Coordinates of C-alpha atoms and ligand atoms in Angstrom, one line a residue:
M1264 CA 0.0 -0.2 0.0
T1265 CA 1.2 3.3 -0.9
R1266 CA 2.1 5.5 2.5
R1267 CA 1.0 9.0 2.2
Q1268 CA 2.2 12.1 4.1
W1269 CA 1.1 15.8 4.2
P1270 CA 3.3 17.7 2.0
Q1271 CA 5.8 20.8 3.7
W1272 CA 5.3 24.1 2.4
S1273 CA 8.9 24.1 1.2
E1274 CA 8.1 21.0 -1.0
L1275 CA 5.0 22.4 -2.5
Q1276 CA 6.7 25.7 -3.3
P1277 CA 8.9 25.0 -6.3
L1278 CA 6.1 23.1 -7.8
L1279 CA 4.0 26.3 -7.7
R1280 CA 6.2 28.9 -9.1
P1281 CA 4.3 30.6 -12.2
R1282 CA 6.1 30.5 -15.2
A1283 CA 6.9 34.3 -16.4
I1284 CA 3.8 35.3 -18.6
Q1285 CA 5.0 35.8 -22.3
V1286 CA 3.1 38.7 -23.8
D1287 CA 4.2 38.5 -27.1
T1288 CA 1.7 35.8 -28.5
T1289 CA 4.4 35.0 -31.5
A1290 CA 7.1 33.9 -29.1
R1291 CA 4.3 32.1 -26.8
R1292 CA 3.1 30.1 -29.7
L1293 CA 6.6 29.5 -31.5
A1294 CA 7.8 28.2 -27.7
R1295 CA 5.6 25.6 -27.9
V1296 CA 6.2 24.3 -31.6
A1297 CA 8.4 21.3 -31.5
S1298 CA 8.4 20.0 -35.0
I1299 CA 7.7 21.4 -38.6
R1300 CA 4.3 19.6 -38.6
D1301 CA 3.4 21.9 -35.4
L1302 CA 4.7 24.9 -37.5
R1303 CA 2.1 23.7 -40.1
L1304 CA -0.7 23.6 -37.9
L1305 CA 0.4 27.0 -36.4
A1306 CA 0.7 28.5 -40.2
R1307 CA -2.8 27.2 -40.8
R1308 CA -4.4 28.9 -38.1
R1309 CA -2.6 32.3 -39.0
A1310 CA -2.7 32.4 -42.5
P1311 CA -5.8 32.9 -44.6
R1312 CA -7.3 29.7 -46.0
A1313 CA -6.1 30.7 -49.7
V1314 CA -2.7 31.7 -48.9
F1315 CA -2.0 28.7 -46.6
D1316 CA -3.5 26.3 -49.4
Y1317 CA -1.3 27.9 -52.1
A1318 CA 1.8 26.7 -50.0
D1319 CA 0.5 23.5 -48.3
G1320 CA -1.0 22.2 -51.8
G1321 CA 0.1 20.2 -54.8
A1322 CA -1.4 19.5 -58.1
G1323 CA -4.1 17.5 -59.2
D1324 CA -5.0 14.9 -56.7
E1325 CA -1.9 15.7 -54.7
I1326 CA -0.7 12.2 -55.2
S1327 CA 2.9 12.9 -55.7
L1328 CA 2.9 15.3 -52.9
R1329 CA 1.6 12.6 -50.8
R1330 CA 4.1 10.1 -52.2
S1331 CA 6.9 12.3 -51.7
R1332 CA 6.2 12.9 -48.0
S1333 CA 5.2 9.2 -47.3
V1334 CA 8.4 7.6 -49.0
Y1335 CA 10.1 9.1 -45.7
A1336 CA 8.0 6.9 -43.7
R1337 CA 9.5 4.0 -45.5
V1338 CA 13.2 5.1 -44.4
E1339 CA 14.6 2.4 -42.1
F1340 CA 17.8 3.8 -40.2
Q1341 CA 20.5 1.2 -39.8
P1342 CA 22.2 2.6 -36.6
R1343 CA 25.2 1.2 -35.3
V1344 CA 26.2 1.6 -31.5
L1345 CA 29.2 2.3 -29.2
R1346 CA 30.6 4.7 -31.4
D1347 CA 31.6 8.0 -29.8
V1348 CA 29.5 10.4 -31.1
S1349 CA 30.3 13.1 -28.4
S1350 CA 31.4 15.7 -31.0
L1351 CA 29.5 16.1 -34.3
D1352 CA 30.4 17.7 -37.6
L1353 CA 27.1 18.5 -39.7
T1354 CA 29.0 20.7 -42.2
T1355 CA 29.5 19.9 -45.9
T1356 CA 30.4 22.0 -49.2
I1357 CA 27.6 22.9 -51.7
L1358 CA 28.9 24.1 -55.0
G1359 CA 32.5 23.8 -53.6
A1360 CA 31.8 26.5 -50.8
P1361 CA 31.3 25.3 -46.9
A1362 CA 27.9 25.0 -45.7
A1363 CA 26.9 24.3 -41.9
L1364 CA 24.4 21.9 -42.8
P1365 CA 23.7 19.6 -45.9
L1366 CA 20.5 21.9 -46.5
V1367 CA 19.3 24.4 -49.1
F1368 CA 16.3 26.9 -48.8
A1369 CA 14.2 26.0 -51.9
P1370 CA 12.9 29.1 -54.1
T1371 CA 9.5 30.0 -53.3
G1372 CA 7.2 32.3 -55.4
F1373 CA 4.8 34.8 -53.6
T1374 CA 6.9 34.4 -50.4
R1375 CA 6.0 38.0 -49.1
M1376 CA 2.1 36.7 -49.3
M1377 CA 2.9 34.2 -46.5
H1378 CA 4.1 36.8 -44.1
T1379 CA 5.1 40.4 -45.1
E1380 CA 8.3 39.7 -43.9
G1381 CA 8.9 37.8 -46.8
E1382 CA 12.4 37.1 -48.7
P1383 CA 14.5 39.0 -46.5
A1384 CA 13.5 36.9 -43.4
V1385 CA 14.4 33.5 -45.1
A1386 CA 17.5 34.9 -46.7
R1387 CA 18.8 36.4 -43.2
T1388 CA 17.7 33.2 -41.6
A1389 CA 19.5 31.2 -44.2
A1390 CA 22.6 33.5 -43.7
R1391 CA 22.7 32.9 -39.9
T1392 CA 22.3 29.0 -40.6
G1393 CA 25.0 29.3 -42.8
I1394 CA 23.1 27.6 -45.7
P1395 CA 22.3 29.4 -49.2
F1396 CA 18.9 30.4 -50.1
A1397 CA 17.5 30.6 -53.7
L1398 CA 15.4 33.6 -54.8
S1399 CA 12.6 32.6 -57.1
T1400 CA 12.0 34.4 -60.3
M1401 CA 8.6 34.7 -58.8
G1402 CA 9.9 36.3 -55.7
T1403 CA 8.1 39.3 -54.0
T1404 CA 11.6 40.8 -53.1
S1405 CA 13.5 42.1 -56.1
I1406 CA 17.0 40.6 -56.8
E1407 CA 19.0 43.9 -55.5
R1408 CA 16.7 44.7 -52.6
L1409 CA 17.4 41.0 -51.1
A1410 CA 21.1 41.1 -51.6
A1411 CA 21.1 44.3 -49.9
E1412 CA 18.6 43.3 -46.9
A1413 CA 20.6 40.2 -46.4
P1414 CA 24.4 41.0 -46.4
G1415 CA 27.0 38.0 -46.2
S1416 CA 24.3 35.4 -47.4
R1417 CA 24.8 32.9 -50.0
L1418 CA 21.9 33.7 -52.6
W1419 CA 21.3 31.7 -55.6
F1420 CA 18.9 33.1 -58.3
Q1421 CA 16.1 30.7 -59.5
L1422 CA 15.2 31.3 -63.2
Y1423 CA 12.2 30.4 -65.1
L1424 CA 13.1 31.0 -68.9
W1425 CA 10.6 33.2 -70.1
R1426 CA 9.0 33.3 -73.8
D1427 CA 10.9 36.7 -73.9
R1428 CA 14.4 35.7 -73.8
G1429 CA 15.6 39.3 -74.0
A1430 CA 13.8 39.8 -70.4
S1431 CA 15.4 36.3 -68.8
R1432 CA 19.2 37.7 -70.3
D1433 CA 18.6 40.8 -68.0
L1434 CA 17.5 39.1 -64.8
V1435 CA 20.3 37.0 -65.5
A1436 CA 22.5 40.1 -65.7
R1437 CA 20.9 41.6 -62.9
A1438 CA 21.9 38.5 -60.6
Q1439 CA 25.3 38.3 -61.8
Q1440 CA 25.9 42.2 -60.9
A1441 CA 24.2 41.7 -57.5
G1442 CA 26.6 38.9 -56.8
Y1443 CA 24.5 36.1 -56.4
E1444 CA 26.4 32.8 -56.5
A1445 CA 24.8 30.7 -58.5
L1446 CA 21.7 30.4 -61.4
V1447 CA 19.2 27.7 -60.4
L1448 CA 17.4 26.9 -64.0
T1449 CA 13.8 25.5 -63.1
V1450 CA 12.8 22.6 -66.0
D1451 CA 9.5 21.1 -64.9
T1452 CA 7.5 23.8 -65.7
P1453 CA 6.9 23.7 -69.4
V1454 CA 3.0 24.8 -68.4
P1455 CA 1.6 25.7 -65.2
G1456 CA 0.7 22.5 -63.0
L1457 CA -3.1 22.2 -62.2
R1458 CA -3.4 23.2 -58.5
L1459 CA -7.1 22.9 -57.8
R1460 CA -6.8 24.2 -54.2
D1461 CA -6.0 27.7 -56.0
V1462 CA -8.8 27.4 -58.4
R1463 CA -11.3 26.6 -55.6
N1464 CA -10.0 29.4 -53.6
G1465 CA -10.2 31.8 -56.6
L1466 CA -6.4 32.8 -55.6
T1467 CA -5.3 35.7 -57.4
L1468 CA -2.4 38.1 -56.8
P1469 CA -2.4 40.7 -55.4
P1470 CA -5.0 38.7 -53.1
S1471 CA -8.3 40.5 -53.8
L1472 CA -11.2 41.3 -51.3
S1473 CA -14.4 39.2 -52.4
V1474 CA -17.0 38.9 -50.1
K1475 CA -15.4 35.6 -49.0
T1476 CA -12.0 36.9 -48.4
F1477 CA -13.5 39.5 -46.5
A1478 CA -15.3 37.3 -44.1
E1479 CA -11.9 35.5 -43.7
G1480 CA -10.2 38.9 -43.0
A1481 CA -12.0 38.9 -39.6
L1482 CA -10.2 35.7 -38.7
H1483 CA -6.8 36.8 -40.1
A1484 CA -7.1 40.4 -39.1
R1485 CA -3.4 40.7 -38.5
W1486 CA -2.4 39.1 -42.0
W1487 CA -4.6 41.6 -43.7
F1488 CA -3.5 44.5 -41.7
D1489 CA 0.1 43.7 -42.9
L1490 CA -1.2 43.3 -46.4
V1491 CA -2.9 46.5 -46.5
T1492 CA 0.0 48.5 -44.3
T1493 CA 2.9 47.1 -46.3
E1494 CA 4.2 48.0 -49.8
P1495 CA 2.2 46.2 -52.2
L1496 CA 2.5 42.7 -52.8
E1497 CA 3.7 42.2 -56.4
F1498 CA 6.2 40.2 -58.4
A1499 CA 9.4 42.1 -57.8
S1500 CA 11.2 41.0 -61.1
L1501 CA 8.1 41.2 -62.8
K1502 CA 6.0 44.1 -64.2
R1503 CA 2.7 44.4 -61.8
F1504 CA 0.3 41.8 -62.4
D1505 CA -3.1 41.2 -61.7
G1506 CA -4.7 38.2 -62.6
T1507 CA -5.0 34.5 -61.1
V1508 CA -1.5 32.4 -60.5
A1509 CA -2.4 30.1 -63.3
E1510 CA -2.7 33.0 -65.7
L1511 CA 0.5 34.6 -64.7
A1512 CA 2.4 31.6 -64.8
A1513 CA 1.2 30.8 -68.4
Q1514 CA 2.8 34.1 -69.6
V1515 CA 6.1 33.2 -67.7
F1516 CA 6.6 29.4 -68.6
D1517 CA 7.6 28.9 -71.8
P1518 CA 6.5 25.4 -73.2
A1519 CA 9.2 25.6 -76.0
L1520 CA 12.2 25.5 -73.5
S1521 CA 14.7 23.1 -74.6
M1522 CA 18.3 21.7 -74.3
Q1523 CA 19.8 24.4 -76.2
D1524 CA 18.3 27.0 -74.1
L1525 CA 20.3 25.3 -71.4
A1526 CA 23.3 25.5 -73.6
W1527 CA 22.6 29.0 -74.3
L1528 CA 22.4 29.9 -70.5
R1529 CA 25.7 28.2 -69.9
E1530 CA 27.1 30.8 -72.4
I1531 CA 25.8 33.8 -70.7
W1532 CA 26.1 32.8 -66.9
A1533 CA 29.4 32.5 -65.7
G1534 CA 29.0 30.9 -62.4
P1535 CA 27.7 27.8 -61.0
L1536 CA 24.4 26.5 -63.0
V1537 CA 22.0 24.3 -60.9
V1538 CA 19.3 22.5 -63.1
K1539 CA 16.0 21.8 -60.8
G1540 CA 13.1 19.4 -61.8
I1541 CA 15.1 16.3 -62.7
T1542 CA 13.6 13.0 -62.2
S1543 CA 15.1 10.4 -64.8
A1544 CA 18.8 9.3 -65.2
E1545 CA 18.9 10.2 -68.8
D1546 CA 17.8 13.7 -68.2
A1547 CA 20.2 13.9 -65.5
R1548 CA 23.1 12.9 -67.9
A1549 CA 21.9 15.1 -70.7
V1550 CA 21.9 18.6 -68.7
V1551 CA 25.3 17.5 -66.7
D1552 CA 26.5 17.3 -70.6
A1553 CA 24.9 20.5 -71.4
G1554 CA 27.0 22.1 -68.8
A1555 CA 25.0 21.6 -65.1
D1556 CA 27.3 21.7 -62.1
A1557 CA 24.3 20.5 -59.8
V1558 CA 21.0 18.9 -60.4
V1559 CA 18.1 18.9 -58.0
V1560 CA 16.2 15.7 -58.2
S1561 CA 12.7 17.5 -57.6
N1562 CA 9.2 17.2 -58.6
H1563 CA 8.3 20.8 -57.8
G1564 CA 6.9 19.5 -54.6
G1565 CA 4.4 17.7 -56.2
R1566 CA 3.0 21.2 -57.3
Q1567 CA 3.6 20.2 -61.2
L1568 CA 3.0 17.0 -63.0
D1569 CA 0.9 14.7 -60.4
R1570 CA 2.0 11.1 -60.0
A1571 CA 5.5 12.3 -61.1
P1572 CA 8.4 10.0 -60.1
T1573 CA 9.0 10.1 -56.3
P1574 CA 12.3 12.1 -55.7
L1575 CA 13.9 10.2 -53.1
E1576 CA 13.2 6.7 -54.7
Q1577 CA 14.9 8.3 -58.1
L1578 CA 17.7 9.5 -56.4
P1579 CA 20.1 6.5 -56.1
V1580 CA 20.1 6.0 -60.0
I1581 CA 20.4 9.5 -60.7
V1582 CA 23.6 9.7 -58.2
D1583 CA 24.8 6.9 -60.3
A1584 CA 24.2 8.2 -63.6
V1585 CA 25.9 11.8 -62.7
G1586 CA 29.0 10.1 -60.9
D1587 CA 31.3 12.9 -59.6
R1588 CA 30.6 15.0 -62.8
A1589 CA 28.2 17.1 -61.1
E1590 CA 26.6 17.5 -57.4
V1591 CA 23.1 16.1 -56.7
Y1592 CA 20.7 17.5 -54.5
V1593 CA 16.9 16.3 -53.7
D1594 CA 13.9 18.0 -52.5
G1595 CA 10.1 17.1 -51.9
G1596 CA 8.2 16.4 -48.7
I1597 CA 11.2 16.9 -46.6
L1598 CA 9.7 17.8 -43.1
S1599 CA 12.3 16.9 -40.6
G1600 CA 15.9 16.6 -39.7
A1601 CA 15.8 12.8 -40.1
D1602 CA 14.4 13.1 -43.5
V1603 CA 17.6 15.1 -44.4
V1604 CA 19.9 12.8 -43.0
A1605 CA 18.1 9.7 -45.2
A1606 CA 18.4 12.0 -48.1
I1607 CA 22.0 12.6 -47.8
A1608 CA 22.8 8.9 -47.1
L1609 CA 21.0 7.9 -50.0
G1610 CA 23.6 10.1 -52.0
A1611 CA 22.3 13.7 -52.2
R1612 CA 25.0 16.2 -51.3
A1613 CA 22.2 18.6 -49.9
A1614 CA 18.3 18.8 -49.3
L1615 CA 16.3 21.6 -50.3
V1616 CA 13.4 22.4 -48.3
G1617 CA 10.3 24.8 -49.2
R1618 CA 7.2 24.3 -47.5
A1619 CA 9.2 23.6 -44.1
Y1620 CA 10.5 27.2 -44.4
L1621 CA 7.3 28.5 -45.6
Y1622 CA 5.3 27.0 -42.4
G1623 CA 7.5 28.9 -40.2
L1624 CA 7.2 32.2 -42.4
M1625 CA 3.5 31.8 -42.0
A1626 CA 3.5 31.0 -38.1
G1627 CA 5.8 33.8 -37.1
G1628 CA 7.7 35.7 -39.8
E1629 CA 11.5 35.6 -39.4
R1630 CA 11.2 33.9 -36.0
G1631 CA 9.4 31.3 -37.3
V1632 CA 11.5 30.6 -40.4
Q1633 CA 14.3 30.5 -37.7
K1634 CA 12.6 28.3 -35.8
A1635 CA 12.2 26.0 -38.8
A1636 CA 15.9 26.1 -39.3
E1637 CA 16.6 25.3 -35.7
I1638 CA 14.4 22.3 -35.7
L1639 CA 15.9 20.8 -38.5
A1640 CA 19.6 21.3 -37.1
K1641 CA 18.8 20.0 -34.1
E1642 CA 17.0 16.8 -35.9
V1643 CA 19.9 16.2 -38.3
A1644 CA 22.3 16.3 -35.1
G1645 CA 20.0 14.0 -33.2
T1646 CA 19.6 11.2 -35.8
L1647 CA 23.2 11.4 -36.7
A1648 CA 24.3 10.7 -33.2
L1649 CA 21.4 7.9 -32.6
L1650 CA 22.8 6.4 -36.0
G1651 CA 26.3 6.3 -34.8
V1652 CA 27.7 8.8 -37.4
T1653 CA 29.7 11.4 -36.3
R1654 CA 30.0 13.6 -39.6
V1655 CA 27.5 14.4 -42.1
V1656 CA 29.6 13.2 -44.8
D1657 CA 30.2 9.9 -43.7
L1658 CA 26.5 9.1 -44.4
R1659 CA 26.3 6.1 -46.7
P1660 CA 23.2 4.3 -48.5
E1661 CA 23.9 1.4 -45.9
H1662 CA 22.7 3.6 -43.2
V1663 CA 19.1 3.5 -44.6
L1664 CA 16.9 0.9 -45.9
L1665 CA 13.8 1.5 -47.9
R1666 CA 11.1 -0.6 -46.6
P1667 CA 8.6 -1.8 -49.0
E1668 CA 5.6 -0.3 -47.3
V1669 CA 5.1 2.7 -45.1
G1670 CA 4.5 2.2 -41.5
Ligands
FMN1299 C1 4.6 28.0 -52.3 C2 6.0 27.5 -53.0 C3 6.1 28.1 -54.3 C4 7.2 27.8 -54.9 N1 7.8 28.4 -56.0 C5 8.6 27.9 -56.7 C6 9.6 28.8 -57.6 O1 8.8 29.7 -57.8 N2 10.0 28.2 -58.4 C7 10.8 26.9 -58.5 O2 11.7 26.2 -58.9 N3 10.2 26.1 -57.2 C8 9.2 26.6 -56.7 N4 8.6 25.9 -55.7 C9 9.2 24.6 -55.5 C10 10.3 24.7 -54.4 O3 11.5 24.9 -54.7 C11 10.7 23.3 -54.0 O4 11.1 22.3 -55.3 C12 9.4 22.3 -53.1 O5 8.8 23.2 -52.4 C13 10.2 21.3 -52.4 O6 9.2 20.5 -51.6 P1 8.8 20.6 -50.3 O7 7.9 22.0 -50.4 O8 7.9 19.6 -49.7 O9 9.9 20.9 -49.5 C14 7.4 26.4 -54.7 C15 7.2 25.7 -53.7 C16 6.3 26.1 -52.9 C17 5.6 25.5 -51.9

């Protein structure tokens, strides 16, 4: 039988000590976030529905999106024990320059729509974390402004090659002039993907005030307040555009894009050239032959061709096809540091994340992005230690088994 006694006041006192009240609601909410999935839930509460759905959703039935994520649930780590893991080294090199983590913040359009702090918040966090960030052609901060607002960061510029090649050439020249380190050509967008959530939500840029969005505004007053009290939301690299996302994309994307264009770009851009949106070994070989220094195995986060191959599953054959002629990165579905470790073990030099930091941005601006970066870094370190591996660069395919089934 349990023996009971009356507690002494001195024993109760430490239990009753009230925690300091945090008046800053963003700080309070972020303090309770333990994972990127938690950040996603917070983002869903803080951003208007159409905005959250734009970031969270994919194309068609979102089969690619779900597969890109669930493949990480098939990962079974093969740990070794009794290895001294008291000191860990998470660093690697990306495009020949040191990176504090094997991670890159992926290019995302419309970023200031998620939160008014937008791309500068992402670039500054990337700089603090010691990783590169790629500004999108559909970005909402100009090439020059971002470089000025995030000094000391490793900035890449992601290019959609427009129908108007002269305009593309201008963008490339501006990126070069502003000191961008690398050019990322995205090649999986001959036409815009069919994003059904955006159609259903009637998403436009800038977001327009319909009766529905107005009613929503009451629920997300802070977001609308930011929208109307800060500089207009527009594509900083494009002319002001009023229309749906799909209409804009149809103007910018060029269905005639071909391998010759890649060769042309190789001529006009002197720095490292990354080709993003590769899902087959043949294409990987071809773009490396045409002068790419790196490829991103990617299906655009499931936002373009639905039922496209799943990036993590394609990674090993592409790494094999490219050998040491180019670096190989992977993206799509990465929501934890353990996912990053699995991707590196299967042969990627670095993993790109899009939504992981966008959830942070929606949840709490720059502080939310910082939180996302901290979560990922901590999880990479924890996974590495439990795997019995001390250095990121020592990760090998034998550390990971892909089980046939999820679960
Ligand atoms: C809201 C959003 C906007 C995006 N915009 C672009 C873009 O402008 N250019 C591009 O190359 N990729 C774009 N992407 C794709 C990302 O660069 C990346 O491939 C994808 O987000 C990776 O999947 P993840 O979000 O699951 O990490 C976008 C992704 C999202 C979620």
